[in-house]
PDB file of C-alpha atoms in Angstrom:
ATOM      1  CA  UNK A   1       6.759  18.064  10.889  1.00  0.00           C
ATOM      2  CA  UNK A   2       4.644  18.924   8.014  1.00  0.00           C
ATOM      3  CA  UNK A   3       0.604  19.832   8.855  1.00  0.00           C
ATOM      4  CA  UNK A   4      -1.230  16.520   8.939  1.00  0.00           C
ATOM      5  CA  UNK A   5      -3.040  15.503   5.540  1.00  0.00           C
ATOM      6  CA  UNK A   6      -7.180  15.975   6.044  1.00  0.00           C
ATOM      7  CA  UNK A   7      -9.506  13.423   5.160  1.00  0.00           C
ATOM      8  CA  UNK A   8     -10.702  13.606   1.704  1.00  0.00           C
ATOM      9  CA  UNK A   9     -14.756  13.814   1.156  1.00  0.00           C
ATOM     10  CA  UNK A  10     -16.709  10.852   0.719  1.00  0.00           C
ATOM     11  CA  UNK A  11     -17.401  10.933  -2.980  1.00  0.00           C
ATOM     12  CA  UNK A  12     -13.844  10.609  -2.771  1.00  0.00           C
ATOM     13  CA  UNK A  13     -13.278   8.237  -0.593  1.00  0.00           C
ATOM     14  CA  UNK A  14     -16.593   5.885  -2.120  1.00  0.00           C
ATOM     15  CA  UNK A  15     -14.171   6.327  -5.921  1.00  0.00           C
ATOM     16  CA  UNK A  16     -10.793   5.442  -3.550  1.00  0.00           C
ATOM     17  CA  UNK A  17     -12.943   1.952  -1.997  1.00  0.00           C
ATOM     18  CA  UNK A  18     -14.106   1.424  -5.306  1.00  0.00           C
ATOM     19  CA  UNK A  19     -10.498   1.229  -6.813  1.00  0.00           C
ATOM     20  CA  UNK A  20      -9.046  -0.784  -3.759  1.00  0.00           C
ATOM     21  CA  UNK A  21     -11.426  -3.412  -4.169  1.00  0.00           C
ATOM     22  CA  UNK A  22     -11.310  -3.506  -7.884  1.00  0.00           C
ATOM     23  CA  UNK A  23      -7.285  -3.892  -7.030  1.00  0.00           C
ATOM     24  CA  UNK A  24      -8.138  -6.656  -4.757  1.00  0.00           C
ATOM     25  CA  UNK A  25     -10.119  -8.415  -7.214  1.00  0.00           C
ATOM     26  CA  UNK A  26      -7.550  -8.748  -9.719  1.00  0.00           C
ATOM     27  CA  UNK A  27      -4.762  -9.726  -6.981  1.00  0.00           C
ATOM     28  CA  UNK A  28      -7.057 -12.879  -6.587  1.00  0.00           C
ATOM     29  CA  UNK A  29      -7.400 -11.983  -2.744  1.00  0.00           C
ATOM     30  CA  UNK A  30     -11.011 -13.691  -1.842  1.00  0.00           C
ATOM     31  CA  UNK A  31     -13.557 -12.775   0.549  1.00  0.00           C
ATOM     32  CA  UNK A  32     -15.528 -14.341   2.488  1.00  0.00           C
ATOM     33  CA  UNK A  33     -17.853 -12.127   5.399  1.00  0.00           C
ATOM     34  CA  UNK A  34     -20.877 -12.331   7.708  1.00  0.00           C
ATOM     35  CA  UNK A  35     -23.502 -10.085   8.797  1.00  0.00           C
ATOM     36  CA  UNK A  36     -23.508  -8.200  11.752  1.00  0.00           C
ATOM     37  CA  UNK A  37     -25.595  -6.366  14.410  1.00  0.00           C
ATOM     38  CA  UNK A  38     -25.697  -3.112  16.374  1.00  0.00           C
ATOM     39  CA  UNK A  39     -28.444  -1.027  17.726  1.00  0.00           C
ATOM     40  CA  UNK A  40     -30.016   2.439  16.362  1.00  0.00           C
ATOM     41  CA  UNK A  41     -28.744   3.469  13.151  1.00  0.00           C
ATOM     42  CA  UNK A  42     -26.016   0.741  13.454  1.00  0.00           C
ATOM     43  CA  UNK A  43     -28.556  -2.233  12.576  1.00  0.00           C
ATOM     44  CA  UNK A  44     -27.928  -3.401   9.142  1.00  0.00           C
ATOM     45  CA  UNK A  45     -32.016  -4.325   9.182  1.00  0.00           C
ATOM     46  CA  UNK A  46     -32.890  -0.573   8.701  1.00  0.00           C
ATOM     47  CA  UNK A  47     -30.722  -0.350   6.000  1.00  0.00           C
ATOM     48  CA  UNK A  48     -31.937   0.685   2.257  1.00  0.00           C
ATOM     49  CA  UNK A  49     -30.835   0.282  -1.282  1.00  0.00           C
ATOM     50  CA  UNK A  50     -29.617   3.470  -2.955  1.00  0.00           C
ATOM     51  CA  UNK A  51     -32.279   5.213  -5.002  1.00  0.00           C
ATOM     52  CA  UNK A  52     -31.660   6.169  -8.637  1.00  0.00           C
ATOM     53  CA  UNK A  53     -30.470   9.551  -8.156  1.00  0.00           C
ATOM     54  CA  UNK A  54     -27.747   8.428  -5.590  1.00  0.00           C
ATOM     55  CA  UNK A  55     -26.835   5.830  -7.069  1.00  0.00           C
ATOM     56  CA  UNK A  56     -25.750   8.797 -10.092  1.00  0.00           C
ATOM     57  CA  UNK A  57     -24.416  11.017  -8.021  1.00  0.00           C
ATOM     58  CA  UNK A  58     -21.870   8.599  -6.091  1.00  0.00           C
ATOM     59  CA  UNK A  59     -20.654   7.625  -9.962  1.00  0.00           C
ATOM     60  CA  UNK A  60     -16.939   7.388 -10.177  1.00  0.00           C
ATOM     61  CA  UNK A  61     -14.225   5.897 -12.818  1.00  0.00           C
ATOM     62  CA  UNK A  62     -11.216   3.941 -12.671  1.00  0.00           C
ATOM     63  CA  UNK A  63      -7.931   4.595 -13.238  1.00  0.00           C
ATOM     64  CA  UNK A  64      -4.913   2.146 -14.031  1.00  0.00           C
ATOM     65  CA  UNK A  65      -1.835   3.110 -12.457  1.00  0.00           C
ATOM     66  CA  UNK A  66       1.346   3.162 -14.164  1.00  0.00           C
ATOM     67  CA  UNK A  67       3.715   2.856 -11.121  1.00  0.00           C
ATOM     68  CA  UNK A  68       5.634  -0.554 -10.241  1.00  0.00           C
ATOM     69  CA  UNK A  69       3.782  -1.965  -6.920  1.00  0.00           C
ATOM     70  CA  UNK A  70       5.099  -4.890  -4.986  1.00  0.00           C
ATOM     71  CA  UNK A  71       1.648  -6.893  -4.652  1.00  0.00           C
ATOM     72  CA  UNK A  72      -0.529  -3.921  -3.270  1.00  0.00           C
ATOM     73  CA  UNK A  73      -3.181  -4.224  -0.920  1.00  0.00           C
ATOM     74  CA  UNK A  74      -4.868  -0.834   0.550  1.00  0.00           C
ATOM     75  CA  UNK A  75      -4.730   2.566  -1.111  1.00  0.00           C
ATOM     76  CA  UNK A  76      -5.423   5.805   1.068  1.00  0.00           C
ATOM     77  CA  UNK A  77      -5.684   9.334  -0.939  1.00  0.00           C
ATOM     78  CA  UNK A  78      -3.582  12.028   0.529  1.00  0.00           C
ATOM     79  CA  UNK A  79      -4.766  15.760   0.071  1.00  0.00           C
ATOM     80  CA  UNK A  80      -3.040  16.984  -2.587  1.00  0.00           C
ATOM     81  CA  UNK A  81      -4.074  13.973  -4.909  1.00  0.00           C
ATOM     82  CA  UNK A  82      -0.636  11.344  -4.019  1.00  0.00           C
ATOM     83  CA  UNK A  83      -1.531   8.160  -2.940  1.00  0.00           C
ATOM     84  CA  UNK A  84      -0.313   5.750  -0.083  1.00  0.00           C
ATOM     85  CA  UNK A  85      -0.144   2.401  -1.071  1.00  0.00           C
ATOM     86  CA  UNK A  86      -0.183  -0.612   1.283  1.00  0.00           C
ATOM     87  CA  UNK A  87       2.462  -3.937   0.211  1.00  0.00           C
ATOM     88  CA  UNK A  88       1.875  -6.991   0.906  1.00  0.00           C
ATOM     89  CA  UNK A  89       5.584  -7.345   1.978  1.00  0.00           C
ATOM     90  CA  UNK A  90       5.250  -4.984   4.102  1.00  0.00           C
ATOM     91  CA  UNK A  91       6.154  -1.915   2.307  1.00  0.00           C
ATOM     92  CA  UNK A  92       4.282   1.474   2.148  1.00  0.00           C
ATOM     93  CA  UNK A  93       4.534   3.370  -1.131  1.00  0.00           C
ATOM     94  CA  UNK A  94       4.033   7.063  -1.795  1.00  0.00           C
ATOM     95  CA  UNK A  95       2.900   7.288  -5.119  1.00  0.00           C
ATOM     96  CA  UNK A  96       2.273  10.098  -7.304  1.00  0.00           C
ATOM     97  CA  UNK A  97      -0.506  12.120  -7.863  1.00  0.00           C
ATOM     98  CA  UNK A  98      -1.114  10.935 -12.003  1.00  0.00           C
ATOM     99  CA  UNK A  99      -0.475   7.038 -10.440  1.00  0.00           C
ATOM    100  CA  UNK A 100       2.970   7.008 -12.930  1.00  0.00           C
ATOM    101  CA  UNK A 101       6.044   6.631 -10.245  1.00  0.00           C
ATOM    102  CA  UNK A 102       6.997   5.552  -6.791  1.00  0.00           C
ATOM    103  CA  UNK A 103       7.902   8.619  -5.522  1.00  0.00           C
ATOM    104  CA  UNK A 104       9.356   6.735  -2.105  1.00  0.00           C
ATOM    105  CA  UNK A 105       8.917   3.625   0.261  1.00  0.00           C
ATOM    106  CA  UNK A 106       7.501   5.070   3.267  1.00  0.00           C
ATOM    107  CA  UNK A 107       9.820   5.111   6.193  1.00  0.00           C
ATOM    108  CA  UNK A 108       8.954   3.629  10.179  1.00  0.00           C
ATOM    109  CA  UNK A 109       6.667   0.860   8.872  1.00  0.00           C
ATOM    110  CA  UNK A 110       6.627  -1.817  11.621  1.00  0.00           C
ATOM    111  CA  UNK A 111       7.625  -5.239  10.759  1.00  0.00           C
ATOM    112  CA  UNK A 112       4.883  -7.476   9.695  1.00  0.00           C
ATOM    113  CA  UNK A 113       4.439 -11.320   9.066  1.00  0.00           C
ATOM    114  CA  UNK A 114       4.200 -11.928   5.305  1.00  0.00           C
ATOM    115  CA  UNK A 115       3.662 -15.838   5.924  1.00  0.00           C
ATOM    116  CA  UNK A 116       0.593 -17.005   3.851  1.00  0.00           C
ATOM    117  CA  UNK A 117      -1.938 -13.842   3.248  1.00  0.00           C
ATOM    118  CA  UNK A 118      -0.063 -12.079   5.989  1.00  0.00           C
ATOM    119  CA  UNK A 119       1.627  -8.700   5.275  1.00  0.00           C
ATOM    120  CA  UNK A 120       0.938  -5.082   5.766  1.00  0.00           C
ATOM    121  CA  UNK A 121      -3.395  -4.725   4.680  1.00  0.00           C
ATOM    122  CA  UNK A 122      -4.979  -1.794   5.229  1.00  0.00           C
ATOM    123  CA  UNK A 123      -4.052   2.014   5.292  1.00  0.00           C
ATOM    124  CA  UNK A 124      -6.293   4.933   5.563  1.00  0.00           C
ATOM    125  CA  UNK A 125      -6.260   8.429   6.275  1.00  0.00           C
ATOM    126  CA  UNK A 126      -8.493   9.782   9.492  1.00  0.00           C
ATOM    127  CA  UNK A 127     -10.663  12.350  10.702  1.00  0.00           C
ATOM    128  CA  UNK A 128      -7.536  13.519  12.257  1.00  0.00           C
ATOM    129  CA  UNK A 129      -4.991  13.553   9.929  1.00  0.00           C
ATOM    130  CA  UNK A 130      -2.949  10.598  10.939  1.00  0.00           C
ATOM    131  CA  UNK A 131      -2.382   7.441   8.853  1.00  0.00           C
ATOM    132  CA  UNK A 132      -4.247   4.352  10.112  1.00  0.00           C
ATOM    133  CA  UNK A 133      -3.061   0.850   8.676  1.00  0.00           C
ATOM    134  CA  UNK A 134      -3.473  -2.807   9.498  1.00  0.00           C
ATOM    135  CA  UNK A 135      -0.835  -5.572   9.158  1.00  0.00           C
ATOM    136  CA  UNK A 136      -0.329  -8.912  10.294  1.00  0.00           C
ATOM    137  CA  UNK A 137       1.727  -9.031  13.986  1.00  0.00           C
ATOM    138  CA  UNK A 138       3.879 -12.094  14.610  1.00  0.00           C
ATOM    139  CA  UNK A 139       4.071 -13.006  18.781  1.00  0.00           C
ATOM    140  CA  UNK A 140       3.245 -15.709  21.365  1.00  0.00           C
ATOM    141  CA  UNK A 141       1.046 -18.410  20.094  1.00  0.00           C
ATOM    142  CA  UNK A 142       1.386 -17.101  16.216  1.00  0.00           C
ATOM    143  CA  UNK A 143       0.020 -14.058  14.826  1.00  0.00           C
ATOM    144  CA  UNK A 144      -2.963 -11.685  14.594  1.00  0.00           C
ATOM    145  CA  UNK A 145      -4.385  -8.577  12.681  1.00  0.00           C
ATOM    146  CA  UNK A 146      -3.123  -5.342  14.686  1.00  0.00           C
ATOM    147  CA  UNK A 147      -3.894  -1.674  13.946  1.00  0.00           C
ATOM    148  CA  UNK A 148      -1.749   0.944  14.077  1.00  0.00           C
ATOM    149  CA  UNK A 149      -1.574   4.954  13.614  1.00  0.00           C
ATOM    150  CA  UNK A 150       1.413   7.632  12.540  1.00  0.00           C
ATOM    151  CA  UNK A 151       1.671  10.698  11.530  1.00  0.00           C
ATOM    152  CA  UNK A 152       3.297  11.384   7.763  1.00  0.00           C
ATOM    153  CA  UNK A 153       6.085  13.342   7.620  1.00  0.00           C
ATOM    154  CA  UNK A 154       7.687  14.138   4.414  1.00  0.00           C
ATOM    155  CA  UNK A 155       8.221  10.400   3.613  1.00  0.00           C
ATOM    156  CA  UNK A 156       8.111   8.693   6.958  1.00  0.00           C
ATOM    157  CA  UNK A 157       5.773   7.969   9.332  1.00  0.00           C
ATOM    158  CA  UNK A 158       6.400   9.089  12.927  1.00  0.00           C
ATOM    159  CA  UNK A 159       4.954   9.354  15.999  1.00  0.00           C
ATOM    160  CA  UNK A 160       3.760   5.722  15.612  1.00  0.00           C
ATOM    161  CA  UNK A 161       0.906   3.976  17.695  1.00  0.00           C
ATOM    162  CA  UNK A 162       0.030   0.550  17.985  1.00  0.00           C
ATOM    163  CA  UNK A 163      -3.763   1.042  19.179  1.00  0.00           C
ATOM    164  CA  UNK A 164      -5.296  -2.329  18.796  1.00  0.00           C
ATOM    165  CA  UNK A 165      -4.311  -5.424  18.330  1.00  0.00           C
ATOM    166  CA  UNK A 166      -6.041  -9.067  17.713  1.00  0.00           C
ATOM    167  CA  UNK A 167      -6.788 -11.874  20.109  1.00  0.00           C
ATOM    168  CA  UNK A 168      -5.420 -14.777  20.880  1.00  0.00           C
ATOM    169  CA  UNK A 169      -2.655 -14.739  18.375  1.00  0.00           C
ATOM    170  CA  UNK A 170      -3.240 -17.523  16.370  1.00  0.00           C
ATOM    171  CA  UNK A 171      -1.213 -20.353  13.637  1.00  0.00           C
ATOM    172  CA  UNK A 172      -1.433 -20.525  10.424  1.00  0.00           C
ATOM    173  CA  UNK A 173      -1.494 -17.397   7.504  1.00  0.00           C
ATOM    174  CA  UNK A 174      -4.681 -16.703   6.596  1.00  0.00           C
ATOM    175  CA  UNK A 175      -8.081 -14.684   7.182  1.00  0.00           C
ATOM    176  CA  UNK A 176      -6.801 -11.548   8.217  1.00  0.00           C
ATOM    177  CA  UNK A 177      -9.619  -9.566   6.593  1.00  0.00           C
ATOM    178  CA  UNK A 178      -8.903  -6.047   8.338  1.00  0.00           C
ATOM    179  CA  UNK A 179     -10.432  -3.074   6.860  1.00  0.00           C
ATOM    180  CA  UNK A 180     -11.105   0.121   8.218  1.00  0.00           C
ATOM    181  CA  UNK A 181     -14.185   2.342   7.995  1.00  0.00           C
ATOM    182  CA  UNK A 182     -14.472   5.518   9.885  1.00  0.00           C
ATOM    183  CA  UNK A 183     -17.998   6.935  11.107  1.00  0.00           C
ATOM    184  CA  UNK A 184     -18.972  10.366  10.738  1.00  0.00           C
ATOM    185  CA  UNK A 185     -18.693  10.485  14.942  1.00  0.00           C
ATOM    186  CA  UNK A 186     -14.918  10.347  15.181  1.00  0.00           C
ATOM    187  CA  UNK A 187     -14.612   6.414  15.599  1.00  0.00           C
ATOM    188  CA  UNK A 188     -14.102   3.893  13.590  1.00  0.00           C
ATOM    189  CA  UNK A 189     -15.327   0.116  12.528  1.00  0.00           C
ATOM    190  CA  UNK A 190     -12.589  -2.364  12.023  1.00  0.00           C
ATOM    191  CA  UNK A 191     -13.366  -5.985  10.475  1.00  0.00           C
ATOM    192  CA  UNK A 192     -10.838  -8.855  10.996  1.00  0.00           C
ATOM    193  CA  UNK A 193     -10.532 -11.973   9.894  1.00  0.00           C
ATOM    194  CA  UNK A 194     -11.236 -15.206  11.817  1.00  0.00           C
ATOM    195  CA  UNK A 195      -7.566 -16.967  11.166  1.00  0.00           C
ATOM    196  CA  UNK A 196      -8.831 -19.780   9.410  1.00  0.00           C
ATOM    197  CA  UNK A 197      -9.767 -21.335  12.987  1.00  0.00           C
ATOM    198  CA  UNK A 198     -13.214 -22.130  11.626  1.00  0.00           C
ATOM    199  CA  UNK A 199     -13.737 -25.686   9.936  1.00  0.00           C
ATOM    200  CA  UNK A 200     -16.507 -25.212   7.149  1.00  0.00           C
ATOM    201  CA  UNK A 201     -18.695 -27.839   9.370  1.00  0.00           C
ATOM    202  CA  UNK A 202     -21.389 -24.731   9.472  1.00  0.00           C
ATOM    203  CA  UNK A 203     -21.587 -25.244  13.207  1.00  0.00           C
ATOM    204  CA  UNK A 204     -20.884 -22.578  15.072  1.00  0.00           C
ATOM    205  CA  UNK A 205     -17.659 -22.602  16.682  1.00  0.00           C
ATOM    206  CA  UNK A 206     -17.738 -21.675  20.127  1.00  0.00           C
ATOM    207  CA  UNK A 207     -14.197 -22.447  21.662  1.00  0.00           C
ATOM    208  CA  UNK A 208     -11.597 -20.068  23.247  1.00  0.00           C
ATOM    209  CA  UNK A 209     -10.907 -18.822  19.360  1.00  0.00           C
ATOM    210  CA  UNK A 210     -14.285 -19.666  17.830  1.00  0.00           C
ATOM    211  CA  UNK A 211     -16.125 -16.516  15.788  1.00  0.00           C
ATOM    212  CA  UNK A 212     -18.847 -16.823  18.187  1.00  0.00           C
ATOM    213  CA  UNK A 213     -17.314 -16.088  21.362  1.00  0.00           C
ATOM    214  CA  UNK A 214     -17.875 -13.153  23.395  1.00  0.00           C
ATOM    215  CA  UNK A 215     -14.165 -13.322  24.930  1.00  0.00           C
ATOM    216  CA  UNK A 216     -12.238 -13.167  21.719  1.00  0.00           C
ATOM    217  CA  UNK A 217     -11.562 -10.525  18.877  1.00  0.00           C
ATOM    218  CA  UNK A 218     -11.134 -14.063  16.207  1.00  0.00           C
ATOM    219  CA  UNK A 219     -13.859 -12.708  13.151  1.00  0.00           C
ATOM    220  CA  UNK A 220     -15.344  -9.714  14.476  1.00  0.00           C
ATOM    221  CA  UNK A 221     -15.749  -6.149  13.155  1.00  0.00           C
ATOM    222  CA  UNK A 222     -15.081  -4.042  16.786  1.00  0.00           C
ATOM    223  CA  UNK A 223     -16.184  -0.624  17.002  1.00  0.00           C
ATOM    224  CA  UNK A 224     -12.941   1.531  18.842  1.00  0.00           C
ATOM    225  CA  UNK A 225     -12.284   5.506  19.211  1.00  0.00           C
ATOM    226  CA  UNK A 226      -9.274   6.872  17.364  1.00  0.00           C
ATOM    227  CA  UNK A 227      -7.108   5.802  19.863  1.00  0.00           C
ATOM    228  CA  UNK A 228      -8.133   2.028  19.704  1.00  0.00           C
ATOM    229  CA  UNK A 229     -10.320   2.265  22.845  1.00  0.00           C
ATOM    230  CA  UNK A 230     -13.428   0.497  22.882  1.00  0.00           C
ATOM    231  CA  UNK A 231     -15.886   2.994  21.685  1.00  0.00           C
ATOM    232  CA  UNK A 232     -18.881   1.221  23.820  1.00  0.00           C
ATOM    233  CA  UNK A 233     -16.440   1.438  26.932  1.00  0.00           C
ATOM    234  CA  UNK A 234     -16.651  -2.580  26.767  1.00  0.00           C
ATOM    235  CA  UNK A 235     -13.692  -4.765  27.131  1.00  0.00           C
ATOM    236  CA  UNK A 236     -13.266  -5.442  23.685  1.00  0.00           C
ATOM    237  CA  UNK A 237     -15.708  -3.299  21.952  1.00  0.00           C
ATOM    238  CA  UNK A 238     -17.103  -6.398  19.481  1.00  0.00           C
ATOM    239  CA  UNK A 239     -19.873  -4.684  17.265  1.00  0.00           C
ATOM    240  CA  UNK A 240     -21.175  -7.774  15.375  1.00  0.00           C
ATOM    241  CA  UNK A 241     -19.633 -11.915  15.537  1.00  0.00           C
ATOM    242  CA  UNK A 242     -19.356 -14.042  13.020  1.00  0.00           C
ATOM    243  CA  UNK A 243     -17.283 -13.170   9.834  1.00  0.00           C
ATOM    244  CA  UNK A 244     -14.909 -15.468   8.200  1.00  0.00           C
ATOM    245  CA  UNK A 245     -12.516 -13.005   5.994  1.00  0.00           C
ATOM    246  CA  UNK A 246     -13.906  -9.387   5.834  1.00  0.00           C
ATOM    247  CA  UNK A 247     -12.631  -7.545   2.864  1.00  0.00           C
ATOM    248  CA  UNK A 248     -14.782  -4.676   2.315  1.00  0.00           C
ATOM    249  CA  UNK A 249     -15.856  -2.017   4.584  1.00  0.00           C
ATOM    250  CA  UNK A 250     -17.769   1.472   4.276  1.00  0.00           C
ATOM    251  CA  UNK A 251     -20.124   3.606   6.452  1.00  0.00           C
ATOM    252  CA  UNK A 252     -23.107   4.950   4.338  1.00  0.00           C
ATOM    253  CA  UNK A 253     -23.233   8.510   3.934  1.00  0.00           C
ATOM    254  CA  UNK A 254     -25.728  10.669   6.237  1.00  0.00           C
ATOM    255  CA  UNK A 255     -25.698   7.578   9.128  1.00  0.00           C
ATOM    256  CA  UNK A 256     -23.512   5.608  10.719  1.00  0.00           C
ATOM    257  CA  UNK A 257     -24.444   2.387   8.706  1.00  0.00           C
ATOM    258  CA  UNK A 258     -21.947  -0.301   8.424  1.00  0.00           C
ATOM    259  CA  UNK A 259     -21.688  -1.741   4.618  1.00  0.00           C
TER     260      UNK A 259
END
């Protein structure tokens, strides 16, 4: 097995955000999120607006890529400068360092449901090495966000781990939000979608798969350890209630700051 990528730095990874969402943009893929809460450094309240000299020194560019892509979705920056590139139908691509070719479909992908916004989301690289990735998971009652982890190995993932997973499994395709942000602790934040269970009314919905409740992982961004534990040592590790389609998701340099 080949040594596990690392992590690349964050005025890396702030560029790599900047160019996923820009992707997502164009792609037409709307969002739609909520705040959220925490305690200590987590509470969005303390946060500040960027001063002028980090606002230059977190300056990036974009780059168009040249390489044929199946509806893309999430893009994760290996070390030496390739890319892995999340499809919506549920392919992985492993594209080249100067964005011009497909160098492979990644192999050991788990099957995902492609129905409506549905499809394979997400992908990141971790603290640790491994790949992390989100995808929609057909099962009993419908389907759900779920998060996974693999190690990459020439152009396959093994060792795979699914470490998280949505509940309930819901019907209907839409408002899987799922992003991934990882603190500078060795967890990570995960936002998810609410599933289109909500009706636009404005009232809080606070049924067995309403955003609001406690019991339910339906709109929430959870806060888990690498190995999709709780990171709280809750039951379901919920971090802040309430979002409709997260599609964004970074923690602010020097804290531990949800954005």
């Amino acid at each position: 097995m080949e040594k596990p990528v690392r992590a690349p730095s964050f005025r890396r990874s702030l560029m790599h955000a900047s160019i996923a969402l820009l992707g997502a943009t164009a792609l037409g893929i709307a969002a739609c999120g909520g705040g959220g809460g925490g305690s200590g450094d987590d509470t969005l309240g303390n946060e500040r607006p960027l001063d002028s000299s980090q606002a230059a020194s977190t300056s990036g560019q974009t780059t168009v890529l040249a390489a044929q892509l199946d509806a893309p979705w999430g893009l994760a920056f290996l070390a030496d400068g390739r890319m892995l590139v999340s499809e919506k139908s549920g392919s992985m691509a492993l594209v080249s360092a100067d964005g011009a070719s497909v160098q492979a479909r990644v192999g050991g992908v788990p099957a995902v449901d492609t129905t409506g916004q549905g499809g394979l989301l997400d992908v990141a690289v971790g603290p640790d090495g491994w790949i992390y990735f989100t995808y929609a998971e057909a099962g009993a009652g419908g389907s759900g966000t779920a998060l996974a982890r693999a190690q990459l190995s020439g152009t396959a993932l093994q060792n795979l781990q699914v470490i998280w997973r949505q509940t309930p499994k819901v019907a209907g395709g839409t408002h899987y939000g799922a992003r991934i942000a990882f603190r500078n602790d060795g967890t990570l934040y995960l936002a998810v979608g609410e599933r289109g269970v909500e009706n636009n009314s404005g009232a809080a919905n606070t049924g067995g798969s309403g955003v609001q409740n406690a019991g339910n992982t339906i709109g929430k961004v959870v806060h888990l350890r690498l190995d999709g534990a709780p990171a709280d040592g809750s039951a379901l590790g919920i971090w802040s209630t309430g979002h409709r389609n997260p599609q964004g998701a970074a923690v602010r340099p020097g804290s531990n700051e949800l954005w």
